[in-house]
Amino acid sequence: SDFLANQDFTVLTASDGRQGLEAIRQNKPDLVVLDLMMPELHGVAVCQAVRADPALLQRAIENVVRNALHHSPPGGAVQIVAGMTEGRRLRVAVCDQGPGVAPDALDKIFRPFYRGAGGTPGNGYGLGLAIAERVIAAVNGRIRAKNGKSGGLVVEIELVA
């Protein structure tokens, strides 16, 4: 927690799982670190309770859109396309007009603190896509990235409908 506090993140702590769950619901944090052996409500139970929170899913998708906006050039557009797959899953694709990502880094962009080669100017710690990946995985969804055919990055999110 000291590392995150030193990076200008607000760090909240709780003495047990119930207090932690309440802090999550009140503060809507970007990142939650839990101990599996927390008293009163263990870490897995807290995750299950948080997992059902639609506000966290909204925040995850917002992180993907903000990332696309950040990497698109001034005056560029971010395209968001949504539809149902044949397997009854909701698919959302967020397409930017940025430089794209090196093919060998496409899986790395979902790792915490990964900012890519060369990075782009501006705020950010490389947590947005990592958080989105974990929130989406928690609701049995998946997220992946690929370079667009005409440039830019396409981030696809699939959720159980």
Coordinates of N, CA and C in Angstrom, one line a residue:
S1 N 0.8 -1.2 0.0 CA 0.0 0.0 0.0 C 0.9 1.3 0.0
D2 N 2.1 1.2 0.6 CA 2.9 2.4 0.6 C 3.3 2.7 -0.9
F3 N 3.6 1.7 -1.7 CA 4.0 2.0 -3.1 C 2.9 2.8 -3.8
L4 N 1.6 2.3 -3.7 CA 0.5 3.0 -4.3 C 0.3 4.4 -3.7
A5 N 0.4 4.6 -2.4 CA 0.3 5.9 -1.8 C 1.4 6.8 -2.3
N6 N 2.6 6.3 -2.5 CA 3.7 7.2 -3.0 C 3.5 7.5 -4.5
Q7 N 2.6 6.9 -5.2 CA 2.3 7.2 -6.6 C 1.0 8.0 -6.7
D8 N 0.6 8.7 -5.6 CA -0.6 9.6 -5.5 C -1.9 8.9 -5.6
F9 N -1.9 7.6 -5.3 CA -3.2 6.9 -5.2 C -3.7 7.0 -3.7
T10 N -5.0 7.1 -3.6 CA -5.6 7.1 -2.3 C -5.7 5.6 -1.8
V11 N -5.2 5.3 -0.7 CA -5.2 3.9 -0.2 C -6.1 3.8 1.1
L12 N -7.1 3.0 1.0 CA -7.9 2.7 2.2 C -7.7 1.3 2.7
T13 N -7.8 1.1 4.0 CA -7.6 -0.2 4.6 C -8.8 -0.5 5.4
A14 N -9.0 -1.8 5.6 CA -10.1 -2.3 6.4 C -9.6 -3.4 7.3
S15 N -10.2 -3.5 8.5 CA -9.7 -4.6 9.4 C -10.4 -5.9 9.1
D16 N -11.5 -5.9 8.4 CA -12.1 -7.2 8.1 C -12.9 -7.1 6.8
G17 N -13.4 -8.2 6.3 CA -14.0 -8.2 5.0 C -15.3 -7.4 4.9
R18 N -16.1 -7.3 5.9 CA -17.3 -6.5 5.9 C -17.0 -5.1 5.8
Q19 N -16.0 -4.6 6.5 CA -15.6 -3.2 6.4 C -15.0 -2.9 5.0
G20 N -14.2 -3.9 4.5 CA -13.7 -3.7 3.1 C -14.7 -3.6 2.1
L21 N -15.7 -4.5 2.2 CA -16.8 -4.5 1.2 C -17.6 -3.1 1.3
E22 N -17.8 -2.6 2.5 CA -18.5 -1.3 2.6 C -17.6 -0.2 2.1
A23 N -16.3 -0.3 2.3 CA -15.4 0.8 1.7 C -15.4 0.7 0.2
I24 N -15.5 -0.5 -0.4 CA -15.5 -0.6 -1.8 C -16.8 0.0 -2.4
R25 N -17.9 -0.3 -1.7 CA -19.2 0.2 -2.2 C -19.3 1.8 -2.0
Q26 N -18.7 2.3 -1.0 CA -18.8 3.8 -0.8 C -17.8 4.5 -1.6
N27 N -16.6 4.0 -1.8 CA -15.6 4.8 -2.5 C -15.4 4.4 -4.0
K28 N -15.9 3.3 -4.5 CA -15.7 2.9 -5.9 C -14.3 3.0 -6.3
P29 N -13.4 2.2 -5.7 CA -11.9 2.3 -6.0 C -11.6 1.7 -7.4
D30 N -10.5 2.1 -7.9 CA -10.0 1.5 -9.2 C -9.3 0.2 -9.0
L31 N -8.8 0.0 -7.8 CA -8.1 -1.2 -7.5 C -8.4 -1.7 -6.1
V32 N -8.5 -3.0 -5.9 CA -8.8 -3.6 -4.6 C -7.8 -4.7 -4.4
V33 N -7.1 -4.7 -3.3 CA -6.2 -5.8 -2.9 C -6.8 -6.4 -1.7
L34 N -7.0 -7.8 -1.7 CA -7.7 -8.5 -0.6 C -6.8 -9.6 0.0
D35 N -7.0 -9.9 1.2 CA -6.4 -11.0 1.9 C -7.4 -12.1 1.9
L36 N -7.1 -13.3 1.4 CA -8.0 -14.4 1.4 C -8.5 -14.8 2.7
M37 N -7.7 -14.6 3.8 CA -8.1 -15.0 5.1 C -8.6 -13.9 6.0
M38 N -9.3 -12.9 5.4 CA -9.8 -11.8 6.2 C -10.9 -12.3 7.2
P39 N -10.9 -11.7 8.4 CA -11.9 -12.1 9.3 C -13.3 -11.6 8.9
E40 N -14.3 -12.3 9.4 CA -15.8 -12.0 9.1 C -16.2 -12.3 7.7
L41 N -15.5 -11.9 6.7 CA -15.9 -12.1 5.3 C -14.6 -12.2 4.6
H42 N -14.2 -13.4 4.1 CA -12.9 -13.7 3.5 C -12.9 -13.0 2.1
G43 N -11.7 -12.9 1.6 CA -11.5 -12.3 0.3 C -12.3 -12.8 -0.8
V44 N -12.5 -14.1 -0.9 CA -13.3 -14.6 -2.0 C -14.7 -14.2 -1.9
A45 N -15.3 -14.2 -0.7 CA -16.7 -13.7 -0.5 C -16.8 -12.2 -0.9
V46 N -15.8 -11.5 -0.5 CA -15.8 -10.0 -0.9 C -15.8 -9.9 -2.4
C47 N -15.0 -10.7 -3.1 CA -14.9 -10.6 -4.6 C -16.3 -11.0 -5.2
Q48 N -16.9 -12.0 -4.6 CA -18.2 -12.5 -5.2 C -19.2 -11.4 -5.0
A49 N -19.2 -10.6 -3.9 CA -20.2 -9.6 -3.7 C -19.9 -8.4 -4.6
V50 N -18.6 -8.1 -4.8 CA -18.2 -7.0 -5.6 C -18.5 -7.3 -7.1
R51 N -18.3 -8.5 -7.4 CA -18.4 -9.0 -8.8 C -19.8 -8.7 -9.4
A52 N -20.8 -8.7 -8.6 CA -22.2 -8.4 -9.0 C -22.5 -6.9 -9.1
D53 N -21.5 -6.1 -8.9 CA -21.8 -4.6 -8.9 C -21.7 -4.1 -10.3
P54 N -22.8 -3.6 -10.9 CA -22.8 -3.1 -12.2 C -22.0 -1.8 -12.3
A55 N -21.8 -1.1 -11.3 CA -21.0 0.2 -11.3 C -19.5 -0.2 -11.7
L56 N -19.0 -1.3 -11.2 CA -17.7 -1.7 -11.5 C -17.5 -2.1 -12.9
L57 N -18.5 -2.7 -13.5 CA -18.5 -3.1 -14.9 C -18.5 -1.8 -15.8
Q58 N -19.3 -0.9 -15.4 CA -19.4 0.4 -16.1 C -18.0 1.1 -16.1
R59 N -17.4 1.0 -14.9 CA -16.1 1.7 -14.8 C -15.0 0.9 -15.6
A60 N -15.1 -0.4 -15.7 CA -14.2 -1.1 -16.5 C -14.3 -0.7 -18.0
I61 N -15.5 -0.6 -18.5 CA -15.7 -0.2 -19.9 C -15.3 1.2 -20.1
E62 N -15.6 2.1 -19.1 CA -15.1 3.5 -19.2 C -13.6 3.5 -19.2
N63 N -12.9 2.7 -18.5 CA -11.4 2.6 -18.6 C -10.9 2.3 -20.0
V64 N -11.6 1.4 -20.7 CA -11.3 1.1 -22.1 C -11.5 2.3 -23.0
V65 N -12.6 2.9 -22.9 CA -13.0 4.1 -23.7 C -12.0 5.2 -23.4
R66 N -11.7 5.5 -22.2 CA -10.7 6.5 -21.8 C -9.3 6.2 -22.5
N67 N -8.9 5.0 -22.4 CA -7.7 4.6 -23.0 C -7.7 4.9 -24.5
A68 N -8.8 4.6 -25.2 CA -8.9 4.8 -26.6 C -8.8 6.3 -26.9
L69 N -9.5 7.1 -26.1 CA -9.5 8.6 -26.3 C -8.1 9.1 -26.1
H70 N -7.4 8.6 -25.1 CA -6.0 9.0 -24.8 C -5.1 8.8 -26.0
H71 N -5.3 7.6 -26.6 CA -4.3 7.2 -27.7 C -4.7 7.7 -29.1
S72 N -5.9 8.2 -29.2 CA -6.3 8.8 -30.5 C -5.8 10.2 -30.7
P73 N -5.5 10.6 -32.0 CA -5.0 11.9 -32.2 C -6.0 13.0 -31.9
P74 N -5.6 14.2 -31.7 CA -6.6 15.3 -31.5 C -7.5 15.4 -32.8
G75 N -8.7 15.5 -32.5 CA -9.7 15.5 -33.6 C -10.1 14.1 -34.1
G76 N -9.4 13.1 -33.6 CA -9.7 11.7 -34.0 C -11.0 11.3 -33.4
A77 N -11.4 10.1 -33.9 CA -12.7 9.6 -33.4 C -12.5 8.2 -32.7
V78 N -13.3 7.9 -31.8 CA -13.3 6.6 -31.2 C -14.6 6.0 -31.5
Q79 N -14.6 4.8 -32.1 CA -15.8 4.1 -32.5 C -16.1 3.0 -31.5
I80 N -17.4 3.0 -31.1 CA -17.9 1.9 -30.2 C -19.0 1.2 -30.9
V81 N -18.8 -0.1 -31.0 CA -19.8 -0.9 -31.7 C -20.2 -2.0 -30.8
A82 N -21.5 -2.3 -30.6 CA -22.0 -3.3 -29.7 C -23.0 -4.2 -30.5
G83 N -23.1 -5.4 -30.1 CA -24.0 -6.4 -30.7 C -24.0 -7.7 -30.0
M84 N -24.9 -8.5 -30.3 CA -25.0 -9.9 -29.7 C -24.3 -10.9 -30.6
T85 N -23.6 -11.8 -30.0 CA -23.0 -12.9 -30.8 C -24.0 -14.0 -30.9
E86 N -23.7 -15.0 -31.7 CA -24.6 -16.2 -31.9 C -24.7 -17.0 -30.6
G87 N -23.7 -16.9 -29.8 CA -23.6 -17.6 -28.5 C -24.3 -16.8 -27.4
R88 N -25.1 -15.9 -27.7 CA -25.8 -15.1 -26.7 C -24.9 -14.3 -25.7
R89 N -23.9 -13.7 -26.3 CA -23.0 -12.9 -25.5 C -23.0 -11.5 -26.1
L90 N -22.9 -10.5 -25.3 CA -22.8 -9.1 -25.7 C -21.4 -8.8 -26.1
R91 N -21.1 -8.3 -27.2 CA -19.8 -8.0 -27.7 C -19.7 -6.4 -27.9
V92 N -18.8 -5.8 -27.2 CA -18.5 -4.4 -27.4 C -17.1 -4.2 -27.9
A93 N -17.0 -3.5 -29.0 CA -15.7 -3.2 -29.6 C -15.4 -1.7 -29.5
V94 N -14.3 -1.4 -28.9 CA -13.8 0.0 -28.8 C -12.6 0.2 -29.8
C95 N -12.8 1.0 -30.8 CA -11.8 1.2 -31.8 C -11.2 2.6 -31.8
D96 N -9.9 2.7 -31.7 CA -9.3 4.1 -31.7 C -8.5 4.3 -32.9
Q97 N -8.0 5.5 -33.1 CA -7.3 5.9 -34.3 C -5.8 6.2 -33.9
G98 N -5.4 5.6 -32.8 CA -4.0 5.7 -32.4 C -3.0 4.9 -33.2
P99 N -1.8 4.8 -32.7 CA -0.8 4.1 -33.4 C -0.9 2.6 -33.4
G100 N -1.8 2.0 -32.6 CA -1.8 0.6 -32.4 C -0.8 0.1 -31.4
V101 N -0.6 -1.2 -31.3 CA 0.3 -1.8 -30.3 C 1.1 -2.8 -31.0
A102 N 2.4 -2.9 -30.7 CA 3.3 -3.9 -31.3 C 2.6 -5.3 -31.1
P103 N 2.6 -6.1 -32.1 CA 2.0 -7.4 -31.9 C 2.4 -8.2 -30.7
D104 N 3.7 -8.2 -30.3 CA 4.2 -8.9 -29.2 C 3.8 -8.3 -27.9
A105 N 3.1 -7.1 -27.9 CA 2.7 -6.5 -26.7 C 1.2 -6.5 -26.5
L106 N 0.5 -7.1 -27.4 CA -1.0 -7.1 -27.3 C -1.5 -7.7 -26.0
D107 N -0.8 -8.8 -25.5 CA -1.3 -9.5 -24.3 C -0.7 -8.7 -23.1
K108 N 0.3 -8.0 -23.2 CA 0.9 -7.3 -22.1 C 0.1 -6.0 -21.7
I109 N -0.6 -5.4 -22.5 CA -1.3 -4.2 -22.2 C -2.4 -4.4 -21.1
F110 N -2.7 -5.6 -20.8 CA -3.6 -5.9 -19.7 C -2.9 -6.2 -18.3
R111 N -1.6 -6.1 -18.3 CA -0.8 -6.3 -17.1 C -0.7 -5.0 -16.3
P112 N -0.8 -5.0 -15.0 CA -0.7 -3.8 -14.2 C 0.6 -3.1 -14.4
F113 N 0.5 -1.8 -14.6 CA 1.6 -0.9 -14.7 C 2.3 -0.9 -16.1
Y114 N 1.8 -1.7 -17.0 CA 2.4 -1.8 -18.4 C 1.9 -0.5 -19.1
R115 N 2.9 0.2 -19.7 CA 2.5 1.4 -20.4 C 3.0 1.4 -21.9
G116 N 3.6 0.3 -22.3 CA 3.9 0.2 -23.7 C 5.3 0.8 -24.0
A117 N 5.8 0.4 -25.1 CA 7.1 1.0 -25.6 C 6.9 2.4 -26.0
G118 N 7.8 3.3 -25.5 CA 7.7 4.7 -25.9 C 6.6 5.5 -25.2
G119 N 5.5 4.8 -24.8 CA 4.5 5.4 -24.0 C 3.9 6.7 -24.7
T120 N 2.9 7.2 -24.2 CA 2.3 8.4 -24.7 C 2.3 9.4 -23.5
P121 N 2.5 10.7 -23.9 CA 2.5 11.7 -22.8 C 1.1 11.8 -22.1
G122 N 1.2 12.2 -20.9 CA -0.1 12.3 -20.1 C -0.1 11.5 -18.9
N123 N -1.2 11.7 -18.2 CA -1.4 10.9 -16.9 C -1.7 9.5 -17.2
G124 N -1.4 8.7 -16.2 CA -1.7 7.3 -16.3 C -0.6 6.4 -15.7
Y125 N -1.0 5.3 -15.1 CA 0.0 4.5 -14.5 C 0.0 3.1 -15.1
G126 N -0.8 2.9 -16.1 CA -0.9 1.6 -16.7 C -1.8 0.6 -16.0
L127 N -2.8 1.2 -15.3 CA -3.7 0.3 -14.5 C -5.1 0.2 -15.2
G128 N -5.5 1.1 -16.0 CA -6.9 1.1 -16.6 C -7.3 -0.2 -17.2
L129 N -6.5 -0.7 -18.2 CA -6.8 -1.9 -18.9 C -6.7 -3.1 -18.0
A130 N -5.7 -3.1 -17.1 CA -5.5 -4.2 -16.1 C -6.8 -4.3 -15.2
I131 N -7.3 -3.2 -14.8 CA -8.5 -3.2 -13.9 C -9.7 -3.7 -14.8
A132 N -9.8 -3.2 -16.0 CA -10.9 -3.6 -16.9 C -10.9 -5.2 -17.1
E133 N -9.7 -5.7 -17.3 CA -9.5 -7.1 -17.5 C -10.0 -7.9 -16.3
R134 N -9.6 -7.5 -15.2 CA -10.0 -8.2 -13.9 C -11.5 -8.1 -13.6
V135 N -12.1 -7.0 -13.8 CA -13.5 -6.8 -13.6 C -14.3 -7.6 -14.6
I136 N -13.9 -7.6 -15.8 CA -14.6 -8.3 -16.9 C -14.5 -9.8 -16.7
A137 N -13.3 -10.3 -16.3 CA -13.1 -11.7 -16.0 C -13.9 -12.2 -14.8
A138 N -14.1 -11.3 -13.8 CA -14.9 -11.6 -12.6 C -16.4 -11.9 -12.9
V139 N -16.9 -11.4 -14.1 CA -18.3 -11.6 -14.4 C -18.3 -12.6 -15.6
N140 N -17.3 -13.5 -15.7 CA -17.2 -14.5 -16.7 C -17.2 -13.9 -18.2
G141 N -16.6 -12.7 -18.3 CA -16.5 -12.1 -19.6 C -15.0 -12.3 -20.0
R142 N -14.7 -11.7 -21.2 CA -13.3 -11.7 -21.6 C -13.1 -10.4 -22.4
I143 N -11.8 -10.0 -22.4 CA -11.4 -8.8 -23.1 C -10.1 -9.2 -23.9
R144 N -10.0 -8.7 -25.1 CA -8.8 -8.9 -25.9 C -8.5 -7.7 -26.7
A145 N -7.3 -7.6 -27.2 CA -7.0 -6.5 -28.1 C -6.3 -7.0 -29.3
K146 N -6.6 -6.2 -30.4 CA -5.9 -6.5 -31.7 C -5.7 -5.2 -32.4
N147 N -4.8 -5.2 -33.3 CA -4.6 -4.0 -34.1 C -5.7 -3.9 -35.2
G148 N -6.2 -2.7 -35.5 CA -7.2 -2.6 -36.5 C -6.6 -2.7 -37.9
K149 N -7.4 -3.1 -38.9 CA -7.0 -3.3 -40.2 C -6.4 -2.1 -40.8
S150 N -6.9 -0.9 -40.5 CA -6.4 0.3 -41.0 C -5.7 1.2 -40.0
G151 N -5.2 0.5 -39.0 CA -4.5 1.2 -37.9 C -5.3 1.3 -36.6
G152 N -4.7 1.8 -35.6 CA -5.4 1.9 -34.3 C -5.5 0.6 -33.6
L153 N -6.1 0.6 -32.4 CA -6.3 -0.5 -31.6 C -7.8 -0.8 -31.5
V154 N -8.1 -2.1 -31.5 CA -9.5 -2.5 -31.3 C -9.5 -3.4 -30.0
V155 N -10.2 -2.9 -29.0 CA -10.4 -3.7 -27.8 C -11.8 -4.3 -27.8
E156 N -11.9 -5.6 -27.7 CA -13.2 -6.3 -27.7 C -13.5 -6.9 -26.4
I157 N -14.7 -6.6 -25.9 CA -15.2 -7.1 -24.6 C -16.4 -8.0 -24.9
E158 N -16.4 -9.2 -24.4 CA -17.5 -10.1 -24.5 C -18.1 -10.4 -23.1
L159 N -19.4 -10.2 -22.9 CA -20.0 -10.5 -21.6 C -21.2 -11.4 -21.8
V160 N -21.4 -12.2 -20.8 CA -22.6 -13.1 -20.8 C -23.8 -12.2 -20.8
A161 N -24.8 -12.4 -21.7 CA -26.0 -11.6 -21.8 C -27.0 -12.1 -20.8

